[in-house]
PDB file of C-alpha atoms and ligand atoms in Angstrom:
ATOM      1  CA  MET H   1       7.755  16.386  -1.930  1.00  0.00           C
ATOM      2  CA  ASN H   2       4.615  15.453  -3.842  1.00  0.00           C
ATOM      3  CA  ILE H   3       2.912  12.142  -3.155  1.00  0.00           C
ATOM      4  CA  GLY H   4       0.179  10.780  -5.409  1.00  0.00           C
ATOM      5  CA  VAL H   5      -2.620   9.035  -3.541  1.00  0.00           C
ATOM      6  CA  LEU H   6      -4.868   6.812  -5.647  1.00  0.00           C
ATOM      7  CA  ALA H   7      -8.336   8.195  -4.907  1.00  0.00           C
ATOM      8  CA  LEU H   8     -10.663   5.905  -6.850  1.00  0.00           C
ATOM      9  CA  GLN H   9     -12.214   3.998  -3.934  1.00  0.00           C
ATOM     10  CA  GLY H  10     -11.492   3.101  -0.313  1.00  0.00           C
ATOM     11  CA  GLY H  11      -9.544   4.803   2.463  1.00  0.00           C
ATOM     12  CA  PHE H  12      -7.559   7.443   0.598  1.00  0.00           C
ATOM     13  CA  ALA H  13      -8.689  10.418   2.743  1.00  0.00           C
ATOM     14  CA  GLU H  14      -6.926   9.083   5.850  1.00  0.00           C
ATOM     15  CA  HIS H  15      -3.665   8.652   3.917  1.00  0.00           C
ATOM     16  CA  ILE H  16      -3.923  12.220   2.646  1.00  0.00           C
ATOM     17  CA  ALA H  17      -4.467  13.494   6.196  1.00  0.00           C
ATOM     18  CA  ALA H  18      -1.432  11.544   7.468  1.00  0.00           C
ATOM     19  CA  LEU H  19       0.813  12.817   4.662  1.00  0.00           C
ATOM     20  CA  GLU H  20      -0.307  16.416   5.125  1.00  0.00           C
ATOM     21  CA  LYS H  21       0.391  16.206   8.872  1.00  0.00           C
ATOM     22  CA  LEU H  22       3.925  15.195   7.927  1.00  0.00           C
ATOM     23  CA  GLY H  23       4.280  18.196   5.609  1.00  0.00           C
ATOM     24  CA  ALA H  24       4.093  16.389   2.254  1.00  0.00           C
ATOM     25  CA  SER H  25       1.988  17.768  -0.558  1.00  0.00           C
ATOM     26  CA  VAL H  26      -0.537  15.398  -2.074  1.00  0.00           C
ATOM     27  CA  THR H  27      -2.074  14.898  -5.496  1.00  0.00           C
ATOM     28  CA  GLU H  28      -5.284  12.864  -5.568  1.00  0.00           C
ATOM     29  CA  LEU H  29      -5.174  10.534  -8.537  1.00  0.00           C
ATOM     30  CA  ARG H  30      -8.491   9.959 -10.278  1.00  0.00           C
ATOM     31  CA  LYS H  31      -7.631  10.299 -13.948  1.00  0.00           C
ATOM     32  CA  LYS H  32      -4.601  10.230 -16.222  1.00  0.00           C
ATOM     33  CA  ASP H  33      -4.249  14.028 -16.270  1.00  0.00           C
ATOM     34  CA  ASP H  34      -3.640  14.008 -12.514  1.00  0.00           C
ATOM     35  CA  LEU H  35      -0.238  12.445 -13.213  1.00  0.00           C
ATOM     36  CA  ARG H  36       0.933  15.653 -14.875  1.00  0.00           C
ATOM     37  CA  ALA H  37       1.783  17.060 -11.436  1.00  0.00           C
ATOM     38  CA  GLY H  38       4.848  14.782 -11.317  1.00  0.00           C
ATOM     39  CA  LEU H  39       5.166  12.398  -8.378  1.00  0.00           C
ATOM     40  CA  ASP H  40       7.936  11.608  -5.900  1.00  0.00           C
ATOM     41  CA  GLY H  41       5.975   8.696  -4.459  1.00  0.00           C
ATOM     42  CA  LEU H  42       2.657   6.883  -4.658  1.00  0.00           C
ATOM     43  CA  ILE H  43       0.228   5.454  -2.104  1.00  0.00           C
ATOM     44  CA  LEU H  44      -2.305   2.764  -2.993  1.00  0.00           C
ATOM     45  CA  PRO H  45      -4.919   2.740  -0.202  1.00  0.00           C
ATOM     46  CA  GLY H  46      -7.106   0.034   1.263  1.00  0.00           C
ATOM     47  CA  GLY H  47     -10.562  -0.637  -0.083  1.00  0.00           C
ATOM     48  CA  GLU H  48     -11.686  -3.439  -2.340  1.00  0.00           C
ATOM     49  CA  SER H  49      -8.882  -4.568  -4.624  1.00  0.00           C
ATOM     50  CA  THR H  50     -11.213  -5.954  -7.312  1.00  0.00           C
ATOM     51  CA  VAL H  51     -13.078  -2.631  -7.494  1.00  0.00           C
ATOM     52  CA  ILE H  52      -9.904  -0.529  -7.488  1.00  0.00           C
ATOM     53  CA  GLY H  53      -8.416  -2.839 -10.121  1.00  0.00           C
ATOM     54  CA  ARG H  54     -11.449  -2.370 -12.357  1.00  0.00           C
ATOM     55  CA  LEU H  55     -11.435   1.409 -11.866  1.00  0.00           C
ATOM     56  CA  LEU H  56      -7.702   1.564 -12.631  1.00  0.00           C
ATOM     57  CA  ASN H  57      -8.475   0.130 -16.044  1.00  0.00           C
ATOM     58  CA  GLU H  58     -11.598   2.204 -16.648  1.00  0.00           C
ATOM     59  CA  THR H  59      -9.807   5.472 -15.852  1.00  0.00           C
ATOM     60  CA  GLY H  60      -6.768   4.604 -17.948  1.00  0.00           C
ATOM     61  CA  LEU H  61      -4.558   5.039 -14.873  1.00  0.00           C
ATOM     62  CA  PHE H  62      -3.323   1.456 -14.826  1.00  0.00           C
ATOM     63  CA  ALA H  63      -0.764   1.575 -17.655  1.00  0.00           C
ATOM     64  CA  PRO H  64       0.895   4.902 -16.759  1.00  0.00           C
ATOM     65  CA  LEU H  65       1.114   3.940 -13.082  1.00  0.00           C
ATOM     66  CA  ARG H  66       2.588   0.559 -14.008  1.00  0.00           C
ATOM     67  CA  ASP H  67       5.198   2.361 -16.131  1.00  0.00           C
ATOM     68  CA  LEU H  68       6.069   4.687 -13.232  1.00  0.00           C
ATOM     69  CA  LEU H  69       6.410   1.704 -10.878  1.00  0.00           C
ATOM     70  CA  ASP H  70       8.566  -0.134 -13.418  1.00  0.00           C
ATOM     71  CA  ALA H  71      10.776   2.979 -13.519  1.00  0.00           C
ATOM     72  CA  GLY H  72      11.225   2.762  -9.726  1.00  0.00           C
ATOM     73  CA  LEU H  73       8.697   5.273  -8.346  1.00  0.00           C
ATOM     74  CA  PRO H  74       8.529   4.579  -4.576  1.00  0.00           C
ATOM     75  CA  VAL H  75       5.154   3.100  -3.655  1.00  0.00           C
ATOM     76  CA  TYR H  76       3.408   2.163  -0.425  1.00  0.00           C
ATOM     77  CA  GLY H  77       0.361  -0.119  -0.569  1.00  0.00           C
ATOM     78  CA  THR H  78      -1.924  -0.764   2.400  1.00  0.00           C
ATOM     79  CA  CYS H  79      -4.239  -3.769   2.464  1.00  0.00           C
ATOM     80  CA  ALA H  80      -6.024  -3.707  -0.935  1.00  0.00           C
ATOM     81  CA  GLY H  81      -3.045  -1.628  -2.099  1.00  0.00           C
ATOM     82  CA  MET H  82      -0.767  -4.491  -1.080  1.00  0.00           C
ATOM     83  CA  ILE H  83      -2.924  -6.902  -3.099  1.00  0.00           C
ATOM     84  CA  LEU H  84      -2.616  -4.630  -6.141  1.00  0.00           C
ATOM     85  CA  LEU H  85       1.197  -4.638  -5.808  1.00  0.00           C
ATOM     86  CA  ALA H  86       1.655  -8.385  -5.204  1.00  0.00           C
ATOM     87  CA  LYS H  87       3.104 -10.702  -7.814  1.00  0.00           C
ATOM     88  CA  LYS H  88       0.645 -13.436  -6.837  1.00  0.00           C
ATOM     89  CA  ILE H  89      -2.780 -13.616  -5.225  1.00  0.00           C
ATOM     90  CA  VAL H  90      -3.311 -17.057  -3.674  1.00  0.00           C
ATOM     91  CA  ASP H  91      -6.154 -19.074  -5.308  1.00  0.00           C
ATOM     92  CA  GLU H  92      -6.974 -16.254  -7.722  1.00  0.00           C
ATOM     93  CA  PRO H  93      -5.819 -15.702 -11.290  1.00  0.00           C
ATOM     94  CA  ALA H  94      -5.736 -11.889 -11.096  1.00  0.00           C
ATOM     95  CA  VAL H  95      -2.446  -9.999 -10.921  1.00  0.00           C
ATOM     96  CA  TYR H  96      -2.359  -6.196 -11.057  1.00  0.00           C
ATOM     97  CA  PHE H  97       0.989  -4.356 -10.843  1.00  0.00           C
ATOM     98  CA  GLY H  98       3.022  -7.421  -9.791  1.00  0.00           C
ATOM     99  CA  ALA H  99       5.620  -5.058  -8.335  1.00  0.00           C
ATOM    100  CA  ILE H 100       6.790  -7.099  -5.312  1.00  0.00           C
ATOM    101  CA  ASP H 101       7.539 -10.799  -5.141  1.00  0.00           C
ATOM    102  CA  VAL H 102       5.009 -11.828  -2.504  1.00  0.00           C
ATOM    103  CA  SER H 103       2.013 -14.190  -2.530  1.00  0.00           C
ATOM    104  CA  VAL H 104      -0.896 -12.648  -0.670  1.00  0.00           C
ATOM    105  CA  ARG H 105      -4.057 -14.293   0.578  1.00  0.00           C
ATOM    106  CA  ARG H 106      -7.074 -11.991   0.403  1.00  0.00           C
ATOM    107  CA  ASN H 107      -9.478 -11.844   3.360  1.00  0.00           C
ATOM    108  CA  ALA H 108      -7.007 -14.106   5.103  1.00  0.00           C
ATOM    109  CA  TYR H 109      -8.576 -13.652   8.548  1.00  0.00           C
ATOM    110  CA  GLY H 110     -12.136 -14.334   7.345  1.00  0.00           C
ATOM    111  CA  ARG H 111     -14.560 -11.913   5.769  1.00  0.00           C
ATOM    112  CA  GLN H 112     -16.783 -10.898   8.689  1.00  0.00           C
ATOM    113  CA  LEU H 113     -14.645 -11.379  11.792  1.00  0.00           C
ATOM    114  CA  GLY H 114     -11.459 -10.357  10.098  1.00  0.00           C
ATOM    115  CA  SER H 115     -11.113  -6.914  11.689  1.00  0.00           C
ATOM    116  CA  PHE H 116      -8.868  -6.470  14.718  1.00  0.00           C
ATOM    117  CA  ALA H 117      -6.150  -4.344  16.243  1.00  0.00           C
ATOM    118  CA  ALA H 118      -2.695  -5.451  17.330  1.00  0.00           C
ATOM    119  CA  THR H 119       0.562  -3.921  18.486  1.00  0.00           C
ATOM    120  CA  ALA H 120       3.692  -5.386  17.018  1.00  0.00           C
ATOM    121  CA  ARG H 121       7.236  -4.582  16.030  1.00  0.00           C
ATOM    122  CA  PHE H 122       7.895  -3.083  12.630  1.00  0.00           C
ATOM    123  CA  ASP H 123      11.522  -3.658  11.763  1.00  0.00           C
ATOM    124  CA  GLY H 124      13.255  -0.279  11.453  1.00  0.00           C
ATOM    125  CA  ILE H 125      10.515   1.590  13.340  1.00  0.00           C
ATOM    126  CA  GLY H 126       9.698  -0.251  16.585  1.00  0.00           C
ATOM    127  CA  GLU H 127       6.385  -1.194  18.196  1.00  0.00           C
ATOM    128  CA  ILE H 128       3.383   0.338  16.460  1.00  0.00           C
ATOM    129  CA  PRO H 129      -0.396  -0.088  16.584  1.00  0.00           C
ATOM    130  CA  MET H 130      -1.803  -2.003  13.609  1.00  0.00           C
ATOM    131  CA  THR H 131      -5.420  -1.969  12.460  1.00  0.00           C
ATOM    132  CA  PHE H 132      -6.551  -4.856  10.272  1.00  0.00           C
ATOM    133  CA  ILE H 133      -9.776  -4.751   8.234  1.00  0.00           C
ATOM    134  CA  ARG H 134     -10.649  -7.856   6.191  1.00  0.00           C
ATOM    135  CA  ALA H 135      -6.938  -7.896   5.656  1.00  0.00           C
ATOM    136  CA  PRO H 136      -4.720 -10.009   3.465  1.00  0.00           C
ATOM    137  CA  TYR H 137      -1.458 -11.441   4.725  1.00  0.00           C
ATOM    138  CA  ILE H 138       1.656 -12.547   2.914  1.00  0.00           C
ATOM    139  CA  GLU H 139       1.905 -16.333   2.641  1.00  0.00           C
ATOM    140  CA  ALA H 140       5.263 -16.365   0.910  1.00  0.00           C
ATOM    141  CA  ALA H 141       7.907 -13.773   0.128  1.00  0.00           C
ATOM    142  CA  GLY H 142      10.660 -14.026  -2.477  1.00  0.00           C
ATOM    143  CA  ALA H 143      14.337 -14.177  -1.534  1.00  0.00           C
ATOM    144  CA  GLY H 144      15.014 -10.456  -2.048  1.00  0.00           C
ATOM    145  CA  VAL H 145      12.027  -9.304   0.003  1.00  0.00           C
ATOM    146  CA  ALA H 146      12.645  -7.915   3.518  1.00  0.00           C
ATOM    147  CA  VAL H 147       9.997  -8.937   6.032  1.00  0.00           C
ATOM    148  CA  ARG H 148       9.225  -5.893   8.209  1.00  0.00           C
ATOM    149  CA  ALA H 149       6.478  -7.194  10.533  1.00  0.00           C
ATOM    150  CA  VAL H 150       4.986 -10.510  11.598  1.00  0.00           C
ATOM    151  CA  VAL H 151       1.760 -10.910  13.602  1.00  0.00           C
ATOM    152  CA  ASP H 152       0.630 -14.357  14.822  1.00  0.00           C
ATOM    153  CA  GLY H 153       3.144 -16.027  12.550  1.00  0.00           C
ATOM    154  CA  HIS H 154       1.954 -14.240   9.412  1.00  0.00           C
ATOM    155  CA  ILE H 155       3.901 -11.640   7.442  1.00  0.00           C
ATOM    156  CA  VAL H 156       2.007  -8.334   7.545  1.00  0.00           C
ATOM    157  CA  ALA H 157       4.637  -5.896   6.241  1.00  0.00           C
ATOM    158  CA  ALA H 158       7.337  -6.267   3.629  1.00  0.00           C
ATOM    159  CA  GLU H 159       9.628  -4.173   1.517  1.00  0.00           C
ATOM    160  CA  CYS H 160      11.700  -4.699  -1.587  1.00  0.00           C
ATOM    161  CA  GLY H 161      13.496  -1.883  -3.378  1.00  0.00           C
ATOM    162  CA  SER H 162      11.030   0.916  -4.058  1.00  0.00           C
ATOM    163  CA  VAL H 163       8.004  -1.078  -2.860  1.00  0.00           C
ATOM    164  CA  LEU H 164       6.585  -1.108   0.696  1.00  0.00           C
ATOM    165  CA  VAL H 165       3.430  -3.048   1.621  1.00  0.00           C
ATOM    166  CA  THR H 166       1.425  -3.546   4.812  1.00  0.00           C
ATOM    167  CA  SER H 167      -1.639  -5.705   5.520  1.00  0.00           C
ATOM    168  CA  PHE H 168      -2.712  -3.184   8.140  1.00  0.00           C
ATOM    169  CA  HIS H 169      -3.812   0.457   8.083  1.00  0.00           C
ATOM    170  CA  PRO H 170      -1.483   2.850   9.935  1.00  0.00           C
ATOM    171  CA  GLU H 171      -3.533   5.730   8.519  1.00  0.00           C
ATOM    172  CA  LEU H 172      -6.395   4.670  10.815  1.00  0.00           C
ATOM    173  CA  THR H 173      -4.258   5.217  13.925  1.00  0.00           C
ATOM    174  CA  ASP H 174      -2.661   8.378  15.310  1.00  0.00           C
ATOM    175  CA  ASN H 175       0.752   6.870  14.743  1.00  0.00           C
ATOM    176  CA  LEU H 176       2.405   8.373  11.666  1.00  0.00           C
ATOM    177  CA  ARG H 177       5.628   6.394  11.808  1.00  0.00           C
ATOM    178  CA  VAL H 178       5.036   4.138   8.804  1.00  0.00           C
ATOM    179  CA  HIS H 179       4.180   7.167   6.654  1.00  0.00           C
ATOM    180  CA  ARG H 180       7.289   8.932   8.026  1.00  0.00           C
ATOM    181  CA  TYR H 181       9.294   5.803   7.174  1.00  0.00           C
ATOM    182  CA  PHE H 182       7.961   5.905   3.601  1.00  0.00           C
ATOM    183  CA  LEU H 183       8.760   9.618   3.195  1.00  0.00           C
ATOM    184  CA  ASN H 184      12.270   9.064   4.631  1.00  0.00           C
ATOM    185  CA  LYS H 185      12.786   6.298   2.113  1.00  0.00           C
ATOM    186  CA  ILE H 186      11.897   8.684  -0.727  1.00  0.00           C
ATOM    187  CA  GLU H 187      14.190  11.396   0.664  1.00  0.00           C
ATOM    188  CA  ALA H 188      17.095   8.975   0.997  1.00  0.00           C
ATOM    189  CA  ARG H 189      16.567   7.813  -2.563  1.00  0.00           C
ATOM    190  CA  GLU H 190      16.425  11.360  -3.939  1.00  0.00           C
ATOM    191  CA  ALA H 191      19.553  12.304  -2.020  1.00  0.00           C
ATOM    192  CA  CYS H 192      21.422   9.519  -3.854  1.00  0.00           C
ATOM    193  CA  ALA H 193      19.953  10.201  -7.282  1.00  0.00           C
TER     194      ALA H 193
HETATM  195  N1  LIG T  20     -10.580  -7.408   1.580  1.00  0.00           N
HETATM  196  C1  LIG T  20     -10.128  -6.370   0.697  1.00  0.00           C
HETATM  197  C2  LIG T  20      -9.663  -6.938  -0.641  1.00  0.00           C
HETATM  198  O1  LIG T  20      -9.545  -8.092  -0.773  1.00  0.00           O
HETATM  199  C3  LIG T  20      -9.021  -5.579   1.342  1.00  0.00           C
HETATM  200  C4  LIG T  20      -9.517  -4.906   2.609  1.00  0.00           C
HETATM  201  C5  LIG T  20      -8.883  -3.583   2.906  1.00  0.00           C
HETATM  202  O2  LIG T  20      -8.246  -2.953   2.052  1.00  0.00           O
HETATM  203  N2  LIG T  20      -9.131  -3.089   4.098  1.00  0.00           N
HETATM  204  O3  LIG T  20      -9.418  -6.185  -1.540  1.00  0.00           O
END
């Protein structure tokens, strides 16, 4: 299984390490040619969504990735990656891939003091450690969206069809279960294809 990890800015190295521990092969995506490898799934890492959004356009990766997502390529977005996948960003005009019907609030816990750790239940996995860094949360989710985790009354993980998003960073913990969950989802999909 080959997973593309967007490697323009932010915490892509930790995602690559987690995927490799689970036996997946990884293609780092920095330019359009990197898509030639053919992908079974895609990870959009944390970082700064405005910067990643700008670099997606500058590298020409935005349009081909959007087409792959429209065609149903499984994708997992963490933090800034979740912002890039959301249909709406609260109080901001920008929309990037608009691949999942959620409204996200950026820096929802405050800019400076917004980093913390929690342990909470992820539906379908169980209790897991969650690391939040200037994280967004989901203020509203559309009818078809499955809420997977809630912390302090705020939605921090959601899934709809081929799209999985988390406010937190499992790649910064030793717990690989969310990545395993994403790979299982791809395997199940390929088994039915
Ligand atoms: N605050 C960042 C943003 O708005 C996201 C932070 C993160 O990815 N850890 O893009």
